[in-house]
PDB file of C-alpha atoms and ligand atoms in Angstrom:
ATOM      1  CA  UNK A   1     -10.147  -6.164  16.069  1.00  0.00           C
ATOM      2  CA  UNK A   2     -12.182  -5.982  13.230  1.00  0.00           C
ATOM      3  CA  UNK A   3     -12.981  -6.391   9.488  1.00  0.00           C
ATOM      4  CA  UNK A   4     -13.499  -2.823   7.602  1.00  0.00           C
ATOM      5  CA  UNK A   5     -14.881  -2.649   3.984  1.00  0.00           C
ATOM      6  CA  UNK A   6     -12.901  -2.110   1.169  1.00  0.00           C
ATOM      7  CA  UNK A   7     -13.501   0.635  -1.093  1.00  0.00           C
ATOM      8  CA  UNK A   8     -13.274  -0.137  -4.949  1.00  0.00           C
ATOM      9  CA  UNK A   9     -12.027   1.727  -8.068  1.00  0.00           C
ATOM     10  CA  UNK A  10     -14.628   4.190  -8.698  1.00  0.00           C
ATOM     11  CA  UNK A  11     -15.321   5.842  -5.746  1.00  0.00           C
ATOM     12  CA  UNK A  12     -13.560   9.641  -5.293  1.00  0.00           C
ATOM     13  CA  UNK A  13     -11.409   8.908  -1.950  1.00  0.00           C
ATOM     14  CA  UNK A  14      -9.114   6.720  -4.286  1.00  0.00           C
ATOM     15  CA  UNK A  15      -8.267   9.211  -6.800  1.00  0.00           C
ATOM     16  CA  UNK A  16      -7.309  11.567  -3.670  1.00  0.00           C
ATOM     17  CA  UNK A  17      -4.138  12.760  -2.078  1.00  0.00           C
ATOM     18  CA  UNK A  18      -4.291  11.080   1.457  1.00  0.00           C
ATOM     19  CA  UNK A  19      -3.237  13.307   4.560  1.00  0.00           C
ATOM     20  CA  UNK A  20       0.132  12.520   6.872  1.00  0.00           C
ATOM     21  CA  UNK A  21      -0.808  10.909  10.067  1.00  0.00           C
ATOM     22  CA  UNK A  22       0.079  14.525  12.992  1.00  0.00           C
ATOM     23  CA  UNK A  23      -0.265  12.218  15.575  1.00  0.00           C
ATOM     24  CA  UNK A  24      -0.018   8.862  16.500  1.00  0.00           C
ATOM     25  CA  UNK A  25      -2.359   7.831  18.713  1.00  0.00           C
ATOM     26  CA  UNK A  26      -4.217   4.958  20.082  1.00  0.00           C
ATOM     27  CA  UNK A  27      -6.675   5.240  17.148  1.00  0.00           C
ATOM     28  CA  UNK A  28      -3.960   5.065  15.206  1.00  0.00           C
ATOM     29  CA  UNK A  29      -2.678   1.934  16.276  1.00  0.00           C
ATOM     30  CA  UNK A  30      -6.591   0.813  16.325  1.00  0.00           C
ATOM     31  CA  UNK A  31      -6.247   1.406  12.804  1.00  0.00           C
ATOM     32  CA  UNK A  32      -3.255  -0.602  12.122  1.00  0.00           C
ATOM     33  CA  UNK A  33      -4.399  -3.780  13.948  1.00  0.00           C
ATOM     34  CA  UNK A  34      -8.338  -3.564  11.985  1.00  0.00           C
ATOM     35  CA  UNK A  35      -6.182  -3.349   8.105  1.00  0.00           C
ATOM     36  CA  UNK A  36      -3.636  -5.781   8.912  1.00  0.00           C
ATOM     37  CA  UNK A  37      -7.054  -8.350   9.859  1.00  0.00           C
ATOM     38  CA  UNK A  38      -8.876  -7.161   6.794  1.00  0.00           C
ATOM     39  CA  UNK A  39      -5.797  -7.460   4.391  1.00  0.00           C
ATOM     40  CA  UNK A  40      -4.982 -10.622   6.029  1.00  0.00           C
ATOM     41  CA  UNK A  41      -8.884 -11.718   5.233  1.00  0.00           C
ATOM     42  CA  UNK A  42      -8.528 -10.755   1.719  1.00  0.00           C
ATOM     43  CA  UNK A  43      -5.796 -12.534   1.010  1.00  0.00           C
ATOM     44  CA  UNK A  44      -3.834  -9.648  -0.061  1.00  0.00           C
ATOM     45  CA  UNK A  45      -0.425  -8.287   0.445  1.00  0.00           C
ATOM     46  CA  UNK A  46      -1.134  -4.933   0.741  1.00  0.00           C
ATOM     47  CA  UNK A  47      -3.738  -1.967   1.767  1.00  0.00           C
ATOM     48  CA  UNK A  48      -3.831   1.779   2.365  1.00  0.00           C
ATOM     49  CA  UNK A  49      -5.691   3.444   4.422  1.00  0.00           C
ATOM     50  CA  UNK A  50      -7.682   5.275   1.474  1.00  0.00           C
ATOM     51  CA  UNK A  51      -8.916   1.670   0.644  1.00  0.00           C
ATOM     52  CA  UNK A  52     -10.966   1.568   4.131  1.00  0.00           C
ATOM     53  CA  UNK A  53     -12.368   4.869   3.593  1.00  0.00           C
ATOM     54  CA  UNK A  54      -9.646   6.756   5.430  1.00  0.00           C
ATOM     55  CA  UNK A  55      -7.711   9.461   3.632  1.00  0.00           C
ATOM     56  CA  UNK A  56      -4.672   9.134   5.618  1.00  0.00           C
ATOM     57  CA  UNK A  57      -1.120   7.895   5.022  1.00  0.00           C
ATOM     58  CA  UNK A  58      -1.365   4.533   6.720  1.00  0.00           C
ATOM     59  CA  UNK A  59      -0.341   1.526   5.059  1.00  0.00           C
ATOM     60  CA  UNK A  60      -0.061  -1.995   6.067  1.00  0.00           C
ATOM     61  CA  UNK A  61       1.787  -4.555   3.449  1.00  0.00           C
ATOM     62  CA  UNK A  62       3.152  -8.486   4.134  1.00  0.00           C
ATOM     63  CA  UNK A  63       4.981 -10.336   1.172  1.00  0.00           C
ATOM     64  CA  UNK A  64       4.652 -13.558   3.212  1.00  0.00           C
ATOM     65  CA  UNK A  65       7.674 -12.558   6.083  1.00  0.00           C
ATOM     66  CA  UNK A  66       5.813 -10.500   8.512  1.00  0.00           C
ATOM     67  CA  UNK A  67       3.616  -7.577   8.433  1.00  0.00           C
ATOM     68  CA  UNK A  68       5.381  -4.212   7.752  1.00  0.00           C
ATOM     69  CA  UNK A  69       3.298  -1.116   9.050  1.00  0.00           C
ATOM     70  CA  UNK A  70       4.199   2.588   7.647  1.00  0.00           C
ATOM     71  CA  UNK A  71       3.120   5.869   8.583  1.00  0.00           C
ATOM     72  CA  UNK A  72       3.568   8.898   6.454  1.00  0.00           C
ATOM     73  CA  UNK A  73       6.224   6.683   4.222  1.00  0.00           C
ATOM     74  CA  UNK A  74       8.167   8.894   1.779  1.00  0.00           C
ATOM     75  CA  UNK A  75      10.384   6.937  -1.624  1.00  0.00           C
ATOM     76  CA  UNK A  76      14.187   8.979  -0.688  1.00  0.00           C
ATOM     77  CA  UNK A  77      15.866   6.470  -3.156  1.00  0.00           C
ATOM     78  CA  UNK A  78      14.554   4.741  -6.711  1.00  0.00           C
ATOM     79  CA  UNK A  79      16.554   2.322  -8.464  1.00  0.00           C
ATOM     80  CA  UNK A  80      17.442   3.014 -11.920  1.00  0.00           C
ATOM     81  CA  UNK A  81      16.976  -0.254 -12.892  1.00  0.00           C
ATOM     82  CA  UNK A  82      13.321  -1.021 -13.958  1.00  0.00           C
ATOM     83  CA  UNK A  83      11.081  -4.095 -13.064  1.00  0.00           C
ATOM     84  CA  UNK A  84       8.067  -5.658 -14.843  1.00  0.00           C
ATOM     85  CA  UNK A  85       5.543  -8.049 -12.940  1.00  0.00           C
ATOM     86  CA  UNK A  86       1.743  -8.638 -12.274  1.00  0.00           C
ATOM     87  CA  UNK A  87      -0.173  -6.719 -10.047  1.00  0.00           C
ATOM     88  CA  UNK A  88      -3.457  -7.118  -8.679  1.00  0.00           C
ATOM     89  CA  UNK A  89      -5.577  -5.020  -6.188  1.00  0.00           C
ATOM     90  CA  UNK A  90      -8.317  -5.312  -3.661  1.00  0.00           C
ATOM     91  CA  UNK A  91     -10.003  -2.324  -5.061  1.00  0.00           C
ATOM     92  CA  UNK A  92      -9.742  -3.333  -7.984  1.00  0.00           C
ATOM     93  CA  UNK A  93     -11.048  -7.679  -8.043  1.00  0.00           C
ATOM     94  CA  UNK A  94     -10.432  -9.902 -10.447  1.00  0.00           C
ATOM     95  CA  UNK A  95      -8.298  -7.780 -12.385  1.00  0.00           C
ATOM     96  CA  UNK A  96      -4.673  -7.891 -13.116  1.00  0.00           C
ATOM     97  CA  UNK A  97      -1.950  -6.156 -15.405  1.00  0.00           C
ATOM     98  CA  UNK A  98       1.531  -5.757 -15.665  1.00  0.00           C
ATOM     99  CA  UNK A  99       3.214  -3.002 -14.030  1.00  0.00           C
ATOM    100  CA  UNK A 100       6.855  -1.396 -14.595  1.00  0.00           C
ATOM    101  CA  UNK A 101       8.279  -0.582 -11.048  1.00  0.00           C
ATOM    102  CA  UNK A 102      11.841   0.218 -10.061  1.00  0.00           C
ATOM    103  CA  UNK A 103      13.554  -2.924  -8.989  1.00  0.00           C
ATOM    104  CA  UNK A 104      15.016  -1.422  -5.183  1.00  0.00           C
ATOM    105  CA  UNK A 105      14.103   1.590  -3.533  1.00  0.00           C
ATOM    106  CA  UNK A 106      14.197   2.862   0.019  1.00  0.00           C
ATOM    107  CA  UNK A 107      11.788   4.015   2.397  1.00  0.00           C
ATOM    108  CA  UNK A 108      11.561   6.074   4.843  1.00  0.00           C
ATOM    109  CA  UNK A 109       8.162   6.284   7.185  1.00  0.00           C
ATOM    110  CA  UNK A 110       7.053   6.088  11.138  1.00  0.00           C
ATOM    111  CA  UNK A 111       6.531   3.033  13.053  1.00  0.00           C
ATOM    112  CA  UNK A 112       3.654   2.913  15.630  1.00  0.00           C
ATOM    113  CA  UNK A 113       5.537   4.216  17.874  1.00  0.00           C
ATOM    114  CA  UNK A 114       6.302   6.866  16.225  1.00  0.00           C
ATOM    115  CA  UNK A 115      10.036   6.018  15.348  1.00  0.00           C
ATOM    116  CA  UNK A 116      11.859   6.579  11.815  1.00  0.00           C
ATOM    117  CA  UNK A 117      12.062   3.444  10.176  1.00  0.00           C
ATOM    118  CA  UNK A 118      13.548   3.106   6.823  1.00  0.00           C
ATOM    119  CA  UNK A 119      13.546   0.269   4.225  1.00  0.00           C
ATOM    120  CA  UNK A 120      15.530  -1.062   1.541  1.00  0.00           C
ATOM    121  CA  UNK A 121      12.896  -3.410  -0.517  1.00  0.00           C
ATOM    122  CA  UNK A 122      13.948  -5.228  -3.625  1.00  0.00           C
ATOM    123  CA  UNK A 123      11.822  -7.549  -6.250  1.00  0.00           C
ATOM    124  CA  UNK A 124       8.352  -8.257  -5.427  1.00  0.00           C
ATOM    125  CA  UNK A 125       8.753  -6.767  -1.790  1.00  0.00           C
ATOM    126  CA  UNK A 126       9.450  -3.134  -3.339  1.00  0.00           C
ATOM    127  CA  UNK A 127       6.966  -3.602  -6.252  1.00  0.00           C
ATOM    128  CA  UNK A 128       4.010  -4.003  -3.027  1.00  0.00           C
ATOM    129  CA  UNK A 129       5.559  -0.494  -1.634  1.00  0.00           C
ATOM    130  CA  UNK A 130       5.447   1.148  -4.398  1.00  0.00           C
ATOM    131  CA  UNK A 131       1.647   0.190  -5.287  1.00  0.00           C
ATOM    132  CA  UNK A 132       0.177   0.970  -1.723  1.00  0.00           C
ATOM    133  CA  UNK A 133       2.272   4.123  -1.777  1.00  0.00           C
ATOM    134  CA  UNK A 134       0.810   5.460  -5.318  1.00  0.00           C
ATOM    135  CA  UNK A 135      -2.500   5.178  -3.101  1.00  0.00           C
ATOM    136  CA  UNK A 136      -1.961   7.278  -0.702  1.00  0.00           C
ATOM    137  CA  UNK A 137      -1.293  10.067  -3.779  1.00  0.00           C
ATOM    138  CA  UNK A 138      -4.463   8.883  -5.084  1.00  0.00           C
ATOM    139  CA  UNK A 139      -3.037   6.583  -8.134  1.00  0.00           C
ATOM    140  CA  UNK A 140      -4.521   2.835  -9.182  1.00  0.00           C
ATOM    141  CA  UNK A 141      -2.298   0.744 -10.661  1.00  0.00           C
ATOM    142  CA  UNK A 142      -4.771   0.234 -13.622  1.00  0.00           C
ATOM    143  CA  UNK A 143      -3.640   3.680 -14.827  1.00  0.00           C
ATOM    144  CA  UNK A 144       0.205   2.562 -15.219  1.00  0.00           C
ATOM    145  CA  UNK A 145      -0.915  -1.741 -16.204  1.00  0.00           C
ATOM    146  CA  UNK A 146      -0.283  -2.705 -19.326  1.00  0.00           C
ATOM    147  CA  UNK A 147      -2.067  -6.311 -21.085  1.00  0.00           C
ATOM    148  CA  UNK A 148      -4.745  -5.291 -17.951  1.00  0.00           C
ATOM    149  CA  UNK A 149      -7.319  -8.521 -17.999  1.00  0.00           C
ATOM    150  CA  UNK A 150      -9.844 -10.041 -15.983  1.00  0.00           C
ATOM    151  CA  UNK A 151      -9.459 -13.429 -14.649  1.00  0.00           C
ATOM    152  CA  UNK A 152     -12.968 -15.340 -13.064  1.00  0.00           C
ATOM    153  CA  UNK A 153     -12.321 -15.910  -9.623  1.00  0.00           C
TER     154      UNK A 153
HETATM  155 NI1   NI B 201      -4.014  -1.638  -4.402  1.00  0.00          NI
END
């Protein structure tokens, strides 16, 4: 495995509209293993391809119960009811803001090998879904934070 670099806000492959994954292949899975070691090295609970450099729609997320890996994930359900909690980003360091998200949605995306797999996250668990999601359609969370500050790490 290995540790890939982590874009930050700024650069144009962040603002973009990653492609779906046509095949899955043994890059692919490559690909999964290398972000789940750099998110895990972060410290963060999320990444999307896009963040690595990659314009594709891979993400890898873990709320602290086991990594979850999607491929080409799509939102078929949103919760009316609304959420507001802090969000952070590894393109984005030392900042945070508060972020409205619906409270439950559901998923559905391809595992690695290439199966339909479909979620039902709630709470915190959706909110992380719903942030490495908006990257993959080129969207920061510092465009929808409100109260966005800076703390000294
Ligand atoms: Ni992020």
């Amino acid at each position: 495995m290995a540790l890939l670099k982590i874009i930050k806000a700024g650069a144009p492959i962040l603002k973009e509209t990653a492609q779906p994954v046509q095949h899955i292949t043994k890059h692919t899975k490559k690909l999964l293993d290398d972000m789940a070691e750099t998110m895990y090295a972060a410290e963060g609970v999320g990444l999307a391809a896009p963040q690595i450099d990659i314009s594709e729609q891979i993400i890898v997320l873990d709320d602290g119960n086991g990594i979850i890996e999607l491929i080409n994930p799509i939102i078929v359900e949103e919760s009316p009811e609304m959420e507001t909690g802090t969000e952070g980003c590894l393109s984005v360091p030392g900042y945070y803001g508060s972020v409205i998200r619906h409270k439950k949605i559901k998923v559905k995306a391809l595992n690695r090998h290439g199966k339909t797999v479909v979620y039902e996250p709630e709470g915190f668990l959706a909110r992380i879904f719903q942030h490495e999601i908006d990257h993959l359609y080129g969207h920061l969370f510092i465009e929808k934070a409100d109260n966005l500050r800076r703390v000294e790490e």
